[in-house]
Amino acid sequence: MPNAYQLLSTAELDSLIDQLEQATDEIRAKGLKLDMARGKPSPEQTALSRPMLDMLTSETPLVDGNAIIDNYGTPDGLPCARKLAAEILDVDPANVIVNGSSSLNLMHDLVVNGLTRGIAGQEPWFRQGEIKFLCPSPGYDRHFAITASFGITNVPVPLLEDGPDMDVVAELVENDPQVKGIWCVPKYANPTGITYSDEVVRRFAALKPAAPDFRIFWDNAYAVHAFGDTDDKLLNIFEALKDAGNDNLVYEFASTAKVTFPSSGLAFITASEADMAEIRAAFAVSRVSCEKFSQFAHARFLRDLDGVREQMAKHATLVRPRFELVERKLTEGLGDLGIASWTHPHGGYFVSFEGPEGSAKKIVSLMKELGVIMTGAGATWPYGKDPKDTNVRIAPTYPSLEDLGAALDVFVVVVKLVAARLERSSR
Amino acid sequence: MPNAYQLLSTAELDSLIDQLEQATDEIRAKGLKLDMARGKPSPEQTALSRPMLDMLTSETPLVDGNAIIDNYGTPDGLPCARKLAAEILDVDPANVIVNGSSSLNLMHDLVVNGLTRGIAGQEPWFRQGEIKFLCPSPGYDRHFAITASFGITNVPVPLLEDGPDMDVVAELVENDPQVKGIWCVPKYANPTGITYSDEVVRRFAALKPAAPDFRIFWDNAYAVHAFGDTDDKLLNIFEALKDAGNDNLVYEFASTAKVTFPSSGLAFITASEADMAEIRAAFAVSRVSCEKFSQFAHARFLRDLDGVREQMAKHATLVRPRFELVERKLTEGLGDLGIASWTHPHGGYFVSFEGPEGSAKKIVSLMKELGVIMTGAGATWPYGKDPKDTNVRIAPTYPSLEDLGAALDVFVVVVKLVAARLERSSR
């Protein structure tokens, strides 16, 4: 079906372009300074966690059961923090390590471990020739940056409505022993906001990798991050592994970066018993033990999964209006034109926007010119190469509602202008 | 000169051994449980930092200049924390990154960076064949464990009274391009407690490495950790580099693990401007940004170098009596015998003890049997191989004075017995 601009005569199109260029001139004159680049909680959201700063004082007994908080020890993390993390991930606390404030850092260190020491008794990857990681795309730029930085080949695979295209994934994982990992954000995926279906999770759990040292990097970053009325349900992949009779296949990560404080939350990892033993051995070399005061404060503040849910409900009241505004502004501005589509997530931090072919770089660049910073076009694809140059990531949480509204008004004008110009130049 | 046991007749020696075996039987019967294994501050020491837990509350403004504390950003660390770290190391804050709670973790990550991405435009080490690190020995077991875990060859070099034997170091570093690093604890070295002389620091600074990607891992862990009347003075290696017209040669590390809380202090690194740019780029891949609340609390609690010195003076009042007790007990028990020697540090966490050849493993093992845990014999040498099996590390800070006294009494008996048995079996 032709889109609205294709139906215009060339004269009509030229007039539209004139009109939109005038609109951008007016915007430019305002000298806007707005930022929709990264998935950052707003100041109102981070303020929700301020009471955590009252949890510990100089009078607090610094013990958690037998664990000593103010000295070395408990390299797997405090029992109270491991319990909390295990509740969030619905796994056994015995298989959880809480360490540091960055789950990205844990992922990085496990890629390093595969690369340098090897996984499951196999040779280190760097002695195995070309190594490949699968990258469901569009996906998370910081994941792709880790593997790319080590010279690992990032192989894009299609991300569909219900998760990665599992026919493609299975074909590659089960036949190519050079494929050692896949980057997944299984719930409220960055950036499309979709959640993997039960069927997709089951197919992941049933994979028979060609490489015994293949692992799924299951970054469950948005496990408890619903903001709407519905919370997507993600099948527990460790349950699915049991059903499939599989084991030693998944590293699962999460953090409280967007539950409490970005950069200063808790980061954790869980895996099979055998994998955890290997991870413990690797971490024993690189860390004496973990920062424990933040763990203790978190456990006191969030208490348990119910406490986490209460906290996330407060976040939702702040996040939901922003996503509603995105939906409303895009629908009002672009809904009837057929030149673009976007996702309608129930949680997470992003809306993924698809413009006409060849539009994304132009859109982001013109937005910047007009004073609105967005995530770089292409960032959601390995090596920054979006094959059709269509995907733009919208991160609506950080700006105030007013600023977000202003930024989206600019976005609508910019998308229209870029689309109209593309149509014009195709004639 | 023969030692006291060599001067005994065999009958006298047998009678001494009988007597010492009786003494160990009596100790065994007590069922002691004492620990002198690791360089851990005592509970009294960690209690000194409890007021830090009152530094932040829910009412504290969470900004440090332009830096936002409760959200992403400032990947190099908070300005206040970088300033504090720079004062401790006497360097430019612009060249300091404060990140995480473990300086060991920072060292690990820079070895990883050399190994996987390469340093100064060179090929990654893992593509350069056999890689070697020099290990002044006796030294710090956790340093040696990092390089060993990656299959890097740890090469012991002699540690003398004033630092590593620089003739040996220069010979290896300047002629063998496979030598990519050296592990140094330049002040109050672990375990001998010596401080590198100005001459040694100057020779380090003047090295002309065969490998452009050689770096000195300068772990200044005990920069402010004097406990006696004298504080050893360590020449600033970056000043020495300037004097030598050298550059891009040193990664310097430190932490507040033994200023505030072990495992929960601040870790930091400094290097040349060019090296810092490379380190920033590597860290940008592996970390979004750093934990900042702990940094903020530290900067408020310790304030500046004067504040650090006040805090360390309080530590000294607790640490000094323990080291004095070690000196007294060893002198009283072993001073006249000529069978052993030990170091007399002015700071740090260890006394290094040298028994007769072939004694160290036997001493540590018998101590364990009698209920006193010490650092494993050999741990202070690469691969746990102390060539003469003489070195035992004494870590006196953690036990109470009473427990420490009891442990040292056992140690004196055990050293005597092991020495007497060795003399007996040599006849």
Coordinates of N, CA and C in Angstrom, one line a residue, chain A residues 242-323:
Chain A
K242 N 15.6 -27.3 32.4 CA 15.3 -28.6 33.1 C 14.4 -29.4 32.2
D243 N 13.3 -28.8 31.7 CA 12.3 -29.5 30.9 C 13.0 -30.1 29.6
A244 N 13.9 -29.3 29.1 CA 14.6 -29.7 27.9 C 15.7 -30.7 28.1
G245 N 16.0 -31.0 29.4 CA 17.1 -31.9 29.8 C 18.4 -31.3 29.4
N246 N 18.5 -30.0 29.4 CA 19.8 -29.3 29.1 C 20.4 -28.7 30.3
D247 N 21.6 -28.2 30.2 CA 22.4 -27.7 31.4 C 23.5 -26.9 30.9
N248 N 24.1 -26.1 31.7 CA 25.4 -25.3 31.4 C 25.3 -24.6 30.1
L249 N 24.2 -23.8 29.9 CA 24.0 -23.2 28.6 C 23.7 -21.7 28.8
V250 N 23.3 -21.2 30.0 CA 22.9 -19.9 30.2 C 23.6 -19.1 31.3
Y251 N 24.1 -17.9 31.0 CA 24.5 -17.0 32.0 C 23.4 -15.9 32.1
E252 N 22.8 -15.8 33.3 CA 21.7 -14.8 33.4 C 22.2 -13.7 34.2
F253 N 21.9 -12.4 33.8 CA 22.4 -11.2 34.5 C 21.2 -10.3 34.8
A254 N 21.4 -9.5 35.9 CA 20.4 -8.5 36.1 C 21.1 -7.5 37.1
S255 N 20.4 -6.4 37.3 CA 20.9 -5.4 38.3 C 19.8 -4.5 38.8
T256 N 20.1 -3.8 39.8 CA 19.1 -2.8 40.3 C 19.4 -1.4 39.8
A257 N 20.1 -1.3 38.7 CA 20.5 0.0 38.2 C 19.3 0.9 38.0
K258 N 18.2 0.3 37.6 CA 16.9 1.0 37.3 C 15.8 0.7 38.3
V259 N 16.3 0.1 39.5 CA 15.4 -0.1 40.6 C 15.8 1.0 41.7
T260 N 17.1 1.1 41.9 CA 17.5 2.1 42.9 C 18.3 3.2 42.1
F261 N 19.7 3.1 42.1 CA 20.5 4.2 41.5 C 21.3 3.7 40.3
P262 N 21.1 4.3 39.1 CA 22.0 4.0 38.0 C 23.4 4.1 38.4
S263 N 24.3 3.2 38.0 CA 25.7 3.2 38.3 C 26.0 2.7 39.7
S264 N 25.0 2.8 40.6 CA 25.2 2.5 42.0 C 24.2 1.5 42.6
G265 N 23.7 0.6 41.7 CA 22.9 -0.5 42.2 C 23.7 -1.7 42.4
L266 N 23.0 -2.8 42.5 CA 23.7 -4.1 42.7 C 23.6 -4.9 41.3
A267 N 24.7 -5.6 41.0 CA 24.8 -6.4 39.8 C 24.9 -7.8 40.2
F268 N 24.2 -8.7 39.5 CA 24.2 -10.1 39.8 C 24.2 -11.0 38.6
I269 N 24.6 -12.3 38.9 CA 24.6 -13.3 37.9 C 24.2 -14.6 38.4
T270 N 23.5 -15.4 37.6 CA 23.2 -16.8 38.0 C 23.4 -17.7 36.8
A271 N 23.7 -18.9 37.0 CA 24.0 -19.9 36.0 C 23.9 -21.3 36.6
S272 N 24.2 -22.3 35.8 CA 24.1 -23.7 36.4 C 25.1 -23.8 37.5
E273 N 25.0 -24.9 38.3 CA 26.0 -25.1 39.3 C 27.4 -25.2 38.8
A274 N 27.6 -26.0 37.7 CA 28.9 -26.2 37.2 C 29.5 -24.9 36.6
D275 N 28.6 -24.1 35.9 CA 29.1 -22.8 35.4 C 29.4 -21.9 36.5
M276 N 28.6 -21.9 37.6 CA 28.9 -21.0 38.7 C 30.2 -21.3 39.4
A277 N 30.5 -22.6 39.5 CA 31.8 -23.0 40.0 C 33.0 -22.4 39.2
E278 N 32.8 -22.4 37.9 CA 33.8 -21.9 37.0 C 33.9 -20.4 37.1
I279 N 32.7 -19.7 37.3 CA 32.7 -18.3 37.4 C 33.3 -17.9 38.7
R280 N 33.0 -18.6 39.8 CA 33.7 -18.3 41.1 C 35.2 -18.4 41.0
A281 N 35.7 -19.4 40.3 CA 37.1 -19.6 40.2 C 37.7 -18.4 39.4
A282 N 37.1 -17.9 38.4 CA 37.6 -16.8 37.6 C 37.5 -15.5 38.5
F283 N 36.4 -15.3 39.2 CA 36.3 -14.1 40.0 C 37.3 -14.1 41.2
A284 N 37.6 -15.3 41.6 CA 38.5 -15.4 42.8 C 39.9 -14.8 42.4
V285 N 40.2 -14.8 41.1 CA 41.5 -14.2 40.7 C 41.4 -12.7 40.6
S286 N 40.2 -12.2 40.2 CA 40.2 -10.8 39.8 C 39.6 -9.9 40.9
R287 N 39.1 -10.5 42.0 CA 38.4 -9.7 43.0 C 38.7 -10.4 44.3
V288 N 39.1 -9.6 45.4 CA 39.3 -10.2 46.7 C 37.9 -10.5 47.3
S289 N 37.1 -9.5 47.4 CA 35.7 -9.7 47.6 C 34.9 -8.5 47.2
C290 N 33.6 -8.5 47.4 CA 32.8 -7.4 46.8 C 32.5 -6.3 47.8
E291 N 32.1 -5.2 47.2 CA 31.6 -4.0 48.0 C 30.4 -4.5 48.7
K292 N 30.3 -4.4 50.0 CA 29.2 -5.0 50.8 C 28.2 -4.0 51.5
F293 N 28.7 -2.7 51.6 CA 27.8 -1.8 52.3 C 26.6 -1.5 51.4
S294 N 26.8 -1.3 50.1 CA 25.7 -1.1 49.2 C 24.8 -2.3 49.1
Q295 N 25.4 -3.5 49.2 CA 24.5 -4.7 49.2 C 23.6 -4.7 50.5
F296 N 24.2 -4.4 51.6 CA 23.5 -4.4 52.9 C 22.4 -3.3 52.8
A297 N 22.7 -2.1 52.4 CA 21.7 -1.0 52.3 C 20.6 -1.4 51.3
H298 N 20.9 -2.0 50.2 CA 19.9 -2.5 49.2 C 18.9 -3.5 49.9
A299 N 19.5 -4.5 50.5 CA 18.7 -5.5 51.1 C 17.8 -5.0 52.2
R300 N 18.3 -4.0 52.9 CA 17.4 -3.4 54.0 C 16.3 -2.5 53.4
F301 N 16.7 -1.9 52.3 CA 15.7 -0.9 51.7 C 14.6 -1.7 50.8
L302 N 15.1 -2.6 50.0 CA 14.1 -3.3 49.1 C 13.5 -4.5 49.8
R303 N 14.2 -5.1 50.8 CA 13.7 -6.2 51.6 C 13.6 -7.5 50.8
D304 N 12.6 -7.6 49.9 CA 12.3 -8.8 49.1 C 11.6 -8.5 47.9
L305 N 11.1 -9.5 47.1 CA 10.5 -9.2 45.9 C 9.2 -8.3 46.0
D306 N 8.5 -8.5 47.1 CA 7.4 -7.5 47.3 C 7.8 -6.1 47.4
G307 N 8.9 -5.9 48.2 CA 9.5 -4.6 48.3 C 10.0 -4.0 46.9
V308 N 10.5 -4.9 46.1 CA 11.0 -4.5 44.8 C 9.8 -4.1 44.0
R309 N 8.7 -4.8 44.1 CA 7.5 -4.5 43.3 C 6.9 -3.2 43.7
E310 N 6.9 -2.9 45.0 CA 6.4 -1.6 45.5 C 7.2 -0.5 44.9
Q311 N 8.5 -0.7 45.0 CA 9.4 0.3 44.4 C 9.1 0.5 42.9
M312 N 9.0 -0.6 42.2 CA 8.8 -0.5 40.7 C 7.4 0.1 40.4
A313 N 6.4 0.0 41.3 CA 5.1 0.6 41.1 C 5.3 2.1 41.1
K314 N 6.1 2.6 42.0 CA 6.4 4.0 42.1 C 7.1 4.5 40.9
H315 N 8.1 3.7 40.4 CA 8.7 4.1 39.1 C 7.7 4.2 38.0
A316 N 6.8 3.2 38.0 CA 5.8 3.1 36.9 C 5.0 4.4 36.8
T317 N 4.6 5.0 37.9 CA 3.8 6.2 37.9 C 4.5 7.3 37.2
L318 N 5.8 7.3 37.2 CA 6.6 8.3 36.6 C 6.9 8.0 35.1
V319 N 7.1 6.7 34.9 CA 7.6 6.3 33.5 C 6.4 6.2 32.6
R320 N 5.2 5.7 33.1 CA 4.1 5.5 32.2 C 3.6 6.7 31.4
P321 N 3.5 7.9 32.1 CA 3.0 9.1 31.3 C 4.0 9.4 30.2
R322 N 5.2 9.2 30.3 CA 6.2 9.5 29.3 C 6.0 8.6 28.1
F323 N 5.8 7.3 28.3 CA 5.5 6.4 27.2 C 4.2 6.7 26.6

